[in-house]
Amino acid sequence: MVSKRRSLRIAVVGVLGAASLALAGTAMAATPAAHTATPAVVAQKAVPAKAGITAKPSVSSVRAWQLFRVTGQTTGLKAGSKVTLQQKQHGKWVSLPASTGISRNGSYSLGVKLGLKGKNDLRMVSGTTVSPVFNVTVR
């Protein structure tokens, strides 16, 4: 009777051991593939989106001190960051006292009044990120 129990116990342990080895082998086979794919995904997420700003005036020509809007979209900039209007004066970019925050979806809208008559070269700036230059003529 003792030998029957012992052989039955050994058989059960053997079957359970084989089953656990099979499961462990499957888990081990799946594990390296998961670890191999993970660093590539992490590396892609670690690269921030290139920062950019677009800017579009609501009009191309205005009277002096007439209100118009500059709207645009940003990428790679935090919501709440400020975008500031710059004007080219005598060959240098000068920041004007006109700025607004970036919304959660990356857009912005800024009301602007200009007094320098003639063709004004303008751009939007946030830190080191700069929009393409756009023009508004003041008559």
PDB file of N, CA and C in Angstrom, residues 4-65:
ATOM      1  N   LYS A   4       2.218   1.906  -3.505  1.00  0.00           N
ATOM      2  CA  LYS A   4       1.222   2.443  -4.419  1.00  0.00           C
ATOM      3  C   LYS A   4       1.055   3.946  -4.203  1.00  0.00           C
ATOM      4  N   ARG A   5       0.983   4.349  -2.932  1.00  0.00           N
ATOM      5  CA  ARG A   5       0.836   5.788  -2.633  1.00  0.00           C
ATOM      6  C   ARG A   5       2.050   6.566  -3.116  1.00  0.00           C
ATOM      7  N   ARG A   6       3.194   5.994  -2.844  1.00  0.00           N
ATOM      8  CA  ARG A   6       4.429   6.676  -3.238  1.00  0.00           C
ATOM      9  C   ARG A   6       4.470   6.823  -4.757  1.00  0.00           C
ATOM     10  N   SER A   7       4.162   5.787  -5.486  1.00  0.00           N
ATOM     11  CA  SER A   7       4.206   5.863  -6.946  1.00  0.00           C
ATOM     12  C   SER A   7       3.123   6.815  -7.467  1.00  0.00           C
ATOM     13  N   LEU A   8       1.948   6.814  -6.825  1.00  0.00           N
ATOM     14  CA  LEU A   8       0.891   7.747  -7.214  1.00  0.00           C
ATOM     15  C   LEU A   8       1.328   9.184  -6.943  1.00  0.00           C
ATOM     16  N   ARG A   9       1.946   9.438  -5.776  1.00  0.00           N
ATOM     17  CA  ARG A   9       2.430  10.768  -5.425  1.00  0.00           C
ATOM     18  C   ARG A   9       3.514  11.216  -6.402  1.00  0.00           C
ATOM     19  N   ILE A  10       4.407  10.339  -6.769  1.00  0.00           N
ATOM     20  CA  ILE A  10       5.477  10.671  -7.713  1.00  0.00           C
ATOM     21  C   ILE A  10       4.888  10.970  -9.085  1.00  0.00           C
ATOM     22  N   ALA A  11       3.882  10.210  -9.473  1.00  0.00           N
ATOM     23  CA  ALA A  11       3.239  10.441 -10.762  1.00  0.00           C
ATOM     24  C   ALA A  11       2.548  11.798 -10.790  1.00  0.00           C
ATOM     25  N   VAL A  12       1.812  12.143  -9.711  1.00  0.00           N
ATOM     26  CA  VAL A  12       1.126  13.436  -9.642  1.00  0.00           C
ATOM     27  C   VAL A  12       2.131  14.573  -9.638  1.00  0.00           C
ATOM     28  N   VAL A  13       3.183  14.446  -8.854  1.00  0.00           N
ATOM     29  CA  VAL A  13       4.223  15.477  -8.808  1.00  0.00           C
ATOM     30  C   VAL A  13       4.893  15.613 -10.168  1.00  0.00           C
ATOM     31  N   GLY A  14       5.128  14.481 -10.821  1.00  0.00           N
ATOM     32  CA  GLY A  14       5.739  14.516 -12.153  1.00  0.00           C
ATOM     33  C   GLY A  14       4.863  15.233 -13.162  1.00  0.00           C
ATOM     34  N   VAL A  15       3.557  14.977 -13.160  1.00  0.00           N
ATOM     35  CA  VAL A  15       2.626  15.625 -14.082  1.00  0.00           C
ATOM     36  C   VAL A  15       2.550  17.125 -13.779  1.00  0.00           C
ATOM     37  N   LEU A  16       2.451  17.473 -12.500  1.00  0.00           N
ATOM     38  CA  LEU A  16       2.392  18.898 -12.127  1.00  0.00           C
ATOM     39  C   LEU A  16       3.693  19.611 -12.487  1.00  0.00           C
ATOM     40  N   GLY A  17       4.804  18.939 -12.266  1.00  0.00           N
ATOM     41  CA  GLY A  17       6.101  19.522 -12.611  1.00  0.00           C
ATOM     42  C   GLY A  17       6.222  19.756 -14.104  1.00  0.00           C
ATOM     43  N   ALA A  18       5.786  18.783 -14.892  1.00  0.00           N
ATOM     44  CA  ALA A  18       5.853  18.925 -16.350  1.00  0.00           C
ATOM     45  C   ALA A  18       4.938  20.056 -16.816  1.00  0.00           C
ATOM     46  N   ALA A  19       3.751  20.145 -16.206  1.00  0.00           N
ATOM     47  CA  ALA A  19       2.820  21.212 -16.582  1.00  0.00           C
ATOM     48  C   ALA A  19       3.386  22.581 -16.225  1.00  0.00           C
ATOM     49  N   SER A  20       3.985  22.700 -15.054  1.00  0.00           N
ATOM     50  CA  SER A  20       4.544  23.990 -14.662  1.00  0.00           C
ATOM     51  C   SER A  20       5.732  24.360 -15.534  1.00  0.00           C
ATOM     52  N   LEU A  21       6.549  23.392 -15.937  1.00  0.00           N
ATOM     53  CA  LEU A  21       7.662  23.669 -16.845  1.00  0.00           C
ATOM     54  C   LEU A  21       7.156  24.125 -18.207  1.00  0.00           C
ATOM     55  N   ALA A  22       6.086  23.503 -18.666  1.00  0.00           N
ATOM     56  CA  ALA A  22       5.514  23.906 -19.954  1.00  0.00           C
ATOM     57  C   ALA A  22       4.991  25.337 -19.887  1.00  0.00           C
ATOM     58  N   LEU A  23       4.307  25.661 -18.790  1.00  0.00           N
ATOM     59  CA  LEU A  23       3.806  27.028 -18.622  1.00  0.00           C
ATOM     60  C   LEU A  23       4.950  28.023 -18.476  1.00  0.00           C
ATOM     61  N   ALA A  24       5.954  27.667 -17.733  1.00  0.00           N
ATOM     62  CA  ALA A  24       7.105  28.550 -17.554  1.00  0.00           C
ATOM     63  C   ALA A  24       7.832  28.756 -18.875  1.00  0.00           C
ATOM     64  N   GLY A  25       7.944  27.693 -19.654  1.00  0.00           N
ATOM     65  CA  GLY A  25       8.582  27.808 -20.970  1.00  0.00           C
ATOM     66  C   GLY A  25       7.812  28.740 -21.882  1.00  0.00           C
ATOM     67  N   THR A  26       6.485  28.655 -21.837  1.00  0.00           N
ATOM     68  CA  THR A  26       5.653  29.549 -22.637  1.00  0.00           C
ATOM     69  C   THR A  26       5.814  30.986 -22.161  1.00  0.00           C
ATOM     70  N   ALA A  27       5.814  31.170 -20.851  1.00  0.00           N
ATOM     71  CA  ALA A  27       5.984  32.523 -20.305  1.00  0.00           C
ATOM     72  C   ALA A  27       7.354  33.066 -20.634  1.00  0.00           C
ATOM     73  N   MET A  28       8.370  32.217 -20.564  1.00  0.00           N
ATOM     74  CA  MET A  28       9.721  32.676 -20.877  1.00  0.00           C
ATOM     75  C   MET A  28       9.853  32.993 -22.354  1.00  0.00           C
ATOM     76  N   ALA A  29       9.187  32.226 -23.203  1.00  0.00           N
ATOM     77  CA  ALA A  29       9.252  32.498 -24.632  1.00  0.00           C
ATOM     78  C   ALA A  29       8.571  33.825 -24.951  1.00  0.00           C
ATOM     79  N   ALA A  30       7.514  34.151 -24.255  1.00  0.00           N
ATOM     80  CA  ALA A  30       6.803  35.406 -24.503  1.00  0.00           C
ATOM     81  C   ALA A  30       7.528  36.598 -23.890  1.00  0.00           C
ATOM     82  N   THR A  31       8.220  36.375 -22.804  1.00  0.00           N
ATOM     83  CA  THR A  31       8.864  37.466 -22.088  1.00  0.00           C
ATOM     84  C   THR A  31       9.949  38.168 -22.905  1.00  0.00           C
ATOM     85  N   PRO A  32      10.898  37.470 -23.557  1.00  0.00           N
ATOM     86  CA  PRO A  32      11.919  38.195 -24.302  1.00  0.00           C
ATOM     87  C   PRO A  32      11.348  39.055 -25.417  1.00  0.00           C
ATOM     88  N   ALA A  33      10.317  38.590 -26.097  1.00  0.00           N
ATOM     89  CA  ALA A  33       9.723  39.389 -27.165  1.00  0.00           C
ATOM     90  C   ALA A  33       9.122  40.669 -26.587  1.00  0.00           C
ATOM     91  N   ALA A  34       8.485  40.556 -25.439  1.00  0.00           N
ATOM     92  CA  ALA A  34       7.898  41.740 -24.815  1.00  0.00           C
ATOM     93  C   ALA A  34       8.985  42.718 -24.386  1.00  0.00           C
ATOM     94  N   HIS A  35      10.082  42.192 -23.838  1.00  0.00           N
ATOM     95  CA  HIS A  35      11.166  43.077 -23.414  1.00  0.00           C
ATOM     96  C   HIS A  35      11.873  43.692 -24.609  1.00  0.00           C
ATOM     97  N   THR A  36      11.940  42.990 -25.712  1.00  0.00           N
ATOM     98  CA  THR A  36      12.589  43.521 -26.904  1.00  0.00           C
ATOM     99  C   THR A  36      11.767  44.659 -27.492  1.00  0.00           C
ATOM    100  N   ALA A  37      10.440  44.531 -27.485  1.00  0.00           N
ATOM    101  CA  ALA A  37       9.583  45.553 -28.082  1.00  0.00           C
ATOM    102  C   ALA A  37       9.468  46.787 -27.191  1.00  0.00           C
ATOM    103  N   THR A  38       9.531  46.618 -25.901  1.00  0.00           N
ATOM    104  CA  THR A  38       9.307  47.727 -24.977  1.00  0.00           C
ATOM    105  C   THR A  38      10.322  48.863 -25.137  1.00  0.00           C
ATOM    106  N   PRO A  39      11.648  48.620 -25.215  1.00  0.00           N
ATOM    107  CA  PRO A  39      12.566  49.750 -25.347  1.00  0.00           C
ATOM    108  C   PRO A  39      12.326  50.565 -26.613  1.00  0.00           C
ATOM    109  N   ALA A  40      11.936  49.928 -27.699  1.00  0.00           N
ATOM    110  CA  ALA A  40      11.679  50.668 -28.928  1.00  0.00           C
ATOM    111  C   ALA A  40      10.482  51.596 -28.745  1.00  0.00           C
ATOM    112  N   VAL A  41       9.461  51.118 -28.067  1.00  0.00           N
ATOM    113  CA  VAL A  41       8.284  51.947 -27.821  1.00  0.00           C
ATOM    114  C   VAL A  41       8.644  53.085 -26.887  1.00  0.00           C
ATOM    115  N   VAL A  42       9.416  52.815 -25.843  1.00  0.00           N
ATOM    116  CA  VAL A  42       9.832  53.848 -24.900  1.00  0.00           C
ATOM    117  C   VAL A  42      10.696  54.878 -25.610  1.00  0.00           C
ATOM    118  N   ALA A  43      11.583  54.428 -26.489  1.00  0.00           N
ATOM    119  CA  ALA A  43      12.447  55.357 -27.205  1.00  0.00           C
ATOM    120  C   ALA A  43      11.621  56.275 -28.097  1.00  0.00           C
ATOM    121  N   GLN A  44      10.560  55.766 -28.716  1.00  0.00           N
ATOM    122  CA  GLN A  44       9.731  56.607 -29.564  1.00  0.00           C
ATOM    123  C   GLN A  44       8.979  57.632 -28.739  1.00  0.00           C
ATOM    124  N   LYS A  45       8.506  57.266 -27.575  1.00  0.00           N
ATOM    125  CA  LYS A  45       7.769  58.193 -26.732  1.00  0.00           C
ATOM    126  C   LYS A  45       8.692  59.230 -26.105  1.00  0.00           C
ATOM    127  N   ALA A  46       9.955  58.888 -25.907  1.00  0.00           N
ATOM    128  CA  ALA A  46      10.887  59.801 -25.253  1.00  0.00           C
ATOM    129  C   ALA A  46      11.257  60.972 -26.162  1.00  0.00           C
ATOM    130  N   VAL A  47      11.116  60.817 -27.476  1.00  0.00           N
ATOM    131  CA  VAL A  47      11.453  61.887 -28.399  1.00  0.00           C
ATOM    132  C   VAL A  47      10.290  62.871 -28.447  1.00  0.00           C
ATOM    133  N   PRO A  48      10.499  64.114 -27.976  1.00  0.00           N
ATOM    134  CA  PRO A  48       9.399  65.069 -27.983  1.00  0.00           C
ATOM    135  C   PRO A  48       9.069  65.523 -29.402  1.00  0.00           C
ATOM    136  N   ALA A  49       7.827  65.930 -29.595  1.00  0.00           N
ATOM    137  CA  ALA A  49       7.415  66.448 -30.895  1.00  0.00           C
ATOM    138  C   ALA A  49       8.159  67.755 -31.149  1.00  0.00           C
ATOM    139  N   LYS A  50       8.535  67.946 -32.403  1.00  0.00           N
ATOM    140  CA  LYS A  50       9.245  69.175 -32.738  1.00  0.00           C
ATOM    141  C   LYS A  50       8.310  70.362 -32.541  1.00  0.00           C
ATOM    142  N   ALA A  51       8.778  71.359 -31.841  1.00  0.00           N
ATOM    143  CA  ALA A  51       7.959  72.528 -31.534  1.00  0.00           C
ATOM    144  C   ALA A  51       7.751  73.355 -32.798  1.00  0.00           C
ATOM    145  N   GLY A  52       6.548  73.873 -32.941  1.00  0.00           N
ATOM    146  CA  GLY A  52       6.235  74.697 -34.098  1.00  0.00           C
ATOM    147  C   GLY A  52       5.061  75.611 -33.809  1.00  0.00           C
ATOM    148  N   ILE A  53       5.004  76.721 -34.533  1.00  0.00           N
ATOM    149  CA  ILE A  53       3.910  77.687 -34.393  1.00  0.00           C
ATOM    150  C   ILE A  53       3.470  78.100 -35.795  1.00  0.00           C
ATOM    151  N   THR A  54       2.166  78.140 -36.009  1.00  0.00           N
ATOM    152  CA  THR A  54       1.627  78.733 -37.228  1.00  0.00           C
ATOM    153  C   THR A  54       0.966  80.048 -36.840  1.00  0.00           C
ATOM    154  N   ALA A  55       0.841  80.966 -37.801  1.00  0.00           N
ATOM    155  CA  ALA A  55       0.208  82.262 -37.523  1.00  0.00           C
ATOM    156  C   ALA A  55      -0.494  82.743 -38.784  1.00  0.00           C
ATOM    157  N   LYS A  56      -1.732  83.210 -38.600  1.00  0.00           N
ATOM    158  CA  LYS A  56      -2.497  83.725 -39.727  1.00  0.00           C
ATOM    159  C   LYS A  56      -3.270  84.962 -39.278  1.00  0.00           C
ATOM    160  N   PRO A  57      -3.044  86.108 -39.921  1.00  0.00           N
ATOM    161  CA  PRO A  57      -3.810  87.308 -39.564  1.00  0.00           C
ATOM    162  C   PRO A  57      -5.214  87.232 -40.169  1.00  0.00           C
ATOM    163  N   SER A  58      -6.176  87.875 -39.512  1.00  0.00           N
ATOM    164  CA  SER A  58      -7.553  87.877 -40.017  1.00  0.00           C
ATOM    165  C   SER A  58      -7.711  88.787 -41.231  1.00  0.00           C
ATOM    166  N   VAL A  59      -6.800  89.734 -41.404  1.00  0.00           N
ATOM    167  CA  VAL A  59      -6.841  90.669 -42.540  1.00  0.00           C
ATOM    168  C   VAL A  59      -5.426  90.863 -43.077  1.00  0.00           C
ATOM    169  N   SER A  60      -5.324  91.367 -44.298  1.00  0.00           N
ATOM    170  CA  SER A  60      -3.994  91.667 -44.845  1.00  0.00           C
ATOM    171  C   SER A  60      -3.699  93.160 -44.795  1.00  0.00           C
ATOM    172  N   SER A  61      -4.751  93.975 -44.587  1.00  0.00           N
ATOM    173  CA  SER A  61      -4.583  95.421 -44.546  1.00  0.00           C
ATOM    174  C   SER A  61      -5.573  96.017 -43.548  1.00  0.00           C
ATOM    175  N   VAL A  62      -5.099  96.973 -42.738  1.00  0.00           N
ATOM    176  CA  VAL A  62      -5.953  97.632 -41.739  1.00  0.00           C
ATOM    177  C   VAL A  62      -5.622  99.122 -41.675  1.00  0.00           C
ATOM    178  N   ARG A  63      -6.533  99.897 -41.073  1.00  0.00           N
ATOM    179  CA  ARG A  63      -6.235 101.294 -40.768  1.00  0.00           C
ATOM    180  C   ARG A  63      -5.390 101.313 -39.493  1.00  0.00           C
ATOM    181  N   ALA A  64      -4.691 102.405 -39.238  1.00  0.00           N
ATOM    182  CA  ALA A  64      -3.870 102.523 -38.029  1.00  0.00           C
ATOM    183  C   ALA A  64      -4.740 102.348 -36.795  1.00  0.00           C
ATOM    184  N   TRP A  65      -4.278 101.549 -35.867  1.00  0.00           N
ATOM    185  CA  TRP A  65      -4.903 101.255 -34.584  1.00  0.00           C
ATOM    186  C   TRP A  65      -6.244 100.508 -34.697  1.00  0.00           C
TER     187      TRP A  65
END
